[in-house]
């Protein structure tokens, strides 16, 4: 925390200032647009862009992450508060802030409990399917705003303005950077300049509305935006807290996953180390700050963070500068923002989310692993057909299923001795010698509830094919832990083998595992012996049989 | 399916008949009682005991499982339909049947998709904590019926009858089997006879009501039970289907887990093999059958199945006999059941669930692994404080958390050469020689989304401590699969290493893994070589450096 401030070097300042300026120019149209996606008053998007990045700068671990409103999280917010309050209403604003508070509290709690490992929850295909599905939903939801009327109707002036803006933005995304370069701008500056196209069209739209008769022709605008800084706004609707609890949990989860996946991509380029537990704290604090300043759930945005990085951000000071500039913008007269035409705003949203329609991962998965491609499709379809919340649940179910499926397939090898040596190997892969009275199995997995059924099943199966075995030796060299469920199952196996007159022996039990087992009933009642090495076990069990 | 019928031997018949009779005597009080727990008319419990065991006999894989009403599943049913319909109403009955249909469909679908591996979802401590919490909730819910009034009030005649029955049942559980043995009954018969105490007290209660003035004193009875077989009863309340979808999924999940854990315990004693995918189909079909015959969600009950087994059941014919006898009981006059006093029924429920208060697993976990004991406590507390549905969710969250946490801790060893040999070992455990320019890591886990972050983090960490390394060798001898996420992460690692001038080499890649990798961009762009053996890699990379 604030390590970067202690070691701040003066030569980092120019980069931070330029990045702060550039991101402010991106943040204004994005904040307003994503507040609209969330079904909130546009100004809420600006509120959510001031305090959260400041707080993240204090607690987060990424140097270039730009925390604020983000399309998918806004879509999830809309899905939660939509049924509870009319869009744009004061109640909707309060509920959105409450939702941010719940999400923030969940994230903080997870951070304090050091649950950063949850960042590994979604596979990339699931994450990508979820993103693409959400992008399509967001774009589709904006269609009627873009066209000024619900399909199949079209309000011509709005539609011309909206579709024209979409074309302009798409063309500028394709060609503007090249054009600026040919005009003599340095490549880096040209690339960043092209990212400011949304701000330019927003300003252009405002000028159009102010100077032409579009308003009289029925083109809708955002309407008056209250000036001044946000204020605390949580004290109502106590009956809604309960309804927000589960969605808040889901949104917190997605806030974390979205932010981590973006931040990791950037951290790799910077060779910077991201600490997932710090990220949980940083994002949690940012969401609580958003709630306390009348905002809504926020997260790190890959698109903004990438621009922040490209524009030269060296430290979170860039984000602090952005926050300061946005606060100034709210303190200045905001009357001009009232003229922003909705079709232009819809166009910026649509073009922004079209950029999220990245099918590269689907293509890779399709070629490499059809199962992963299926997971991509199921998650995307889940979002499209059942909505964004159900889509998350589909992703969770797929992840859980994959985890338990993988856990339930432990690797177990039948061991034999490489003739004349002290080495023991998998008999399927090496010409190793076995003894008919002794079945030796090496278990290549930690034993726990997720694989213990599979392990006992495999043991029974091997015993059935080795009918002559009077001793079962489990080689535990690769077992780093045994949980309570596995302990109980091993104790049952021991009893069952005892009844059948088969000895159960353990070899190469690791130190930490042994420390735990020492006082357990399993070892006290073990129907066999403990051996330090597999070779010892083979020799001694063999001799025992010879004598017998 | 029906394998047992094809190989039926006449000497199996006496055992099946006696078990069928005994279980019928258990099923009548249990069916009525658990229907009351579910907030349904008592007769529904009998309906749910006829068709489901017949259908399970056709599709299930356990020979002795007794499928029918079960306390915890009834509690979950009550939690779902309670808020939607008044207890005992016709609507409640329809909703319960719909719930069984949804659960059954979910189970059938999971069975067809071969998702039996989900049986490994809960650890035993989580399962035990869930069971104990549910038992306490059920017992507490029955207190006011037992005492004839809500606490702190007590209806004395009801309370005397109820508490007296509890004492009688507790004493008979403790001493009846011993008493019967001393009366000269064979031990096995005495044990089974003692299990019929609930039926005896139910009959005793009916006789008491018929012959004394208890009814006039205000002791409530179950009331008239319609005679005749159940009939199809699903065609109403289409608006409720949606509300039943998620709870039906949860109940299906618990039906499977409860049935499997009970059946596995018995299968171990019988040396019988349980096929989890067949169990899904059997339980799914049983629940659909329950829905179609006006019942409610059913599952395998460990207590009944154990008696079934102990009473001599050899095949599912025993369950068919039970079903036939119950059908006869419904076709005969059922007026006598109307006199069954509710406090006696409550007493049988309370004593039955008190038997589920098994703390042995908690004790084992407490001594062996405090984390597992904590999971026990969290699940139990979740059920007690937030209800049975939330309790399941706590269990699911704990399981998911544990799975992903375990996955995120893969074992990785730095390898060195045992001097003068072709053997390579973990340098932490063996005196093995390393080369400063070469860092060799053996990855002892399949690579997938759950551990790839941890793997790359560990690699970066090792590279940071081996600054002189110009080549990174990943020994893949223990990697049986690489999913799309891991493939993408490896490709990024490859690019990152290339930028830093470090080679990335792979050794001992297994056949199936290689087949997949062959056409991937990772191999095409690999900044290094593939080696068949670690020894080859050490030799060649060493020589390359010498020449350079």
JSON list of C-alpha atoms in Angstrom, two decimals, chain A residues 44 63 78 92 168 176 218 281 284 292 299 304 319 338 414 422 537 547:
[
{"chain": "A", "resi": 44, "resn": "UNK", "atom": "CA", "xyz": [-23.99, 8.24, -11.45]},
{"chain": "A", "resi": 63, "resn": "UNK", "atom": "CA", "xyz": [0.06, 0.05, -11.04]},
{"chain": "A", "resi": 78, "resn": "UNK", "atom": "CA", "xyz": [-29.34, -3.49, -14.42]},
{"chain": "A", "resi": 92, "resn": "UNK", "atom": "CA", "xyz": [-32.68, 2.77, -8.64]},
{"chain": "A", "resi": 168, "resn": "UNK", "atom": "CA", "xyz": [-17.87, 6.95, -37.67]},
{"chain": "A", "resi": 176, "resn": "UNK", "atom": "CA", "xyz": [-7.94, 6.92, -37.39]},
{"chain": "A", "resi": 218, "resn": "UNK", "atom": "CA", "xyz": [-37.57, 14.36, -31.35]},
{"chain": "A", "resi": 281, "resn": "UNK", "atom": "CA", "xyz": [-9.09, -5.67, -0.88]},
{"chain": "A", "resi": 284, "resn": "UNK", "atom": "CA", "xyz": [-13.70, -4.24, -2.30]},
{"chain": "A", "resi": 292, "resn": "UNK", "atom": "CA", "xyz": [-20.62, 5.85, -0.23]},
{"chain": "A", "resi": 299, "resn": "UNK", "atom": "CA", "xyz": [-14.29, -2.87, -11.52]},
{"chain": "A", "resi": 304, "resn": "UNK", "atom": "CA", "xyz": [-9.22, 1.75, -20.05]},
{"chain": "A", "resi": 319, "resn": "UNK", "atom": "CA", "xyz": [-5.72, 7.41, -11.70]},
{"chain": "A", "resi": 338, "resn": "UNK", "atom": "CA", "xyz": [-27.56, 17.72, -20.81]},
{"chain": "A", "resi": 414, "resn": "UNK", "atom": "CA", "xyz": [0.68, -50.68, -10.38]},
{"chain": "A", "resi": 422, "resn": "UNK", "atom": "CA", "xyz": [16.01, -50.79, -5.95]},
{"chain": "A", "resi": 537, "resn": "UNK", "atom": "CA", "xyz": [8.31, -53.42, 1.69]},
{"chain": "A", "resi": 547, "resn": "UNK", "atom": "CA", "xyz": [8.75, -68.19, 5.78]}
]
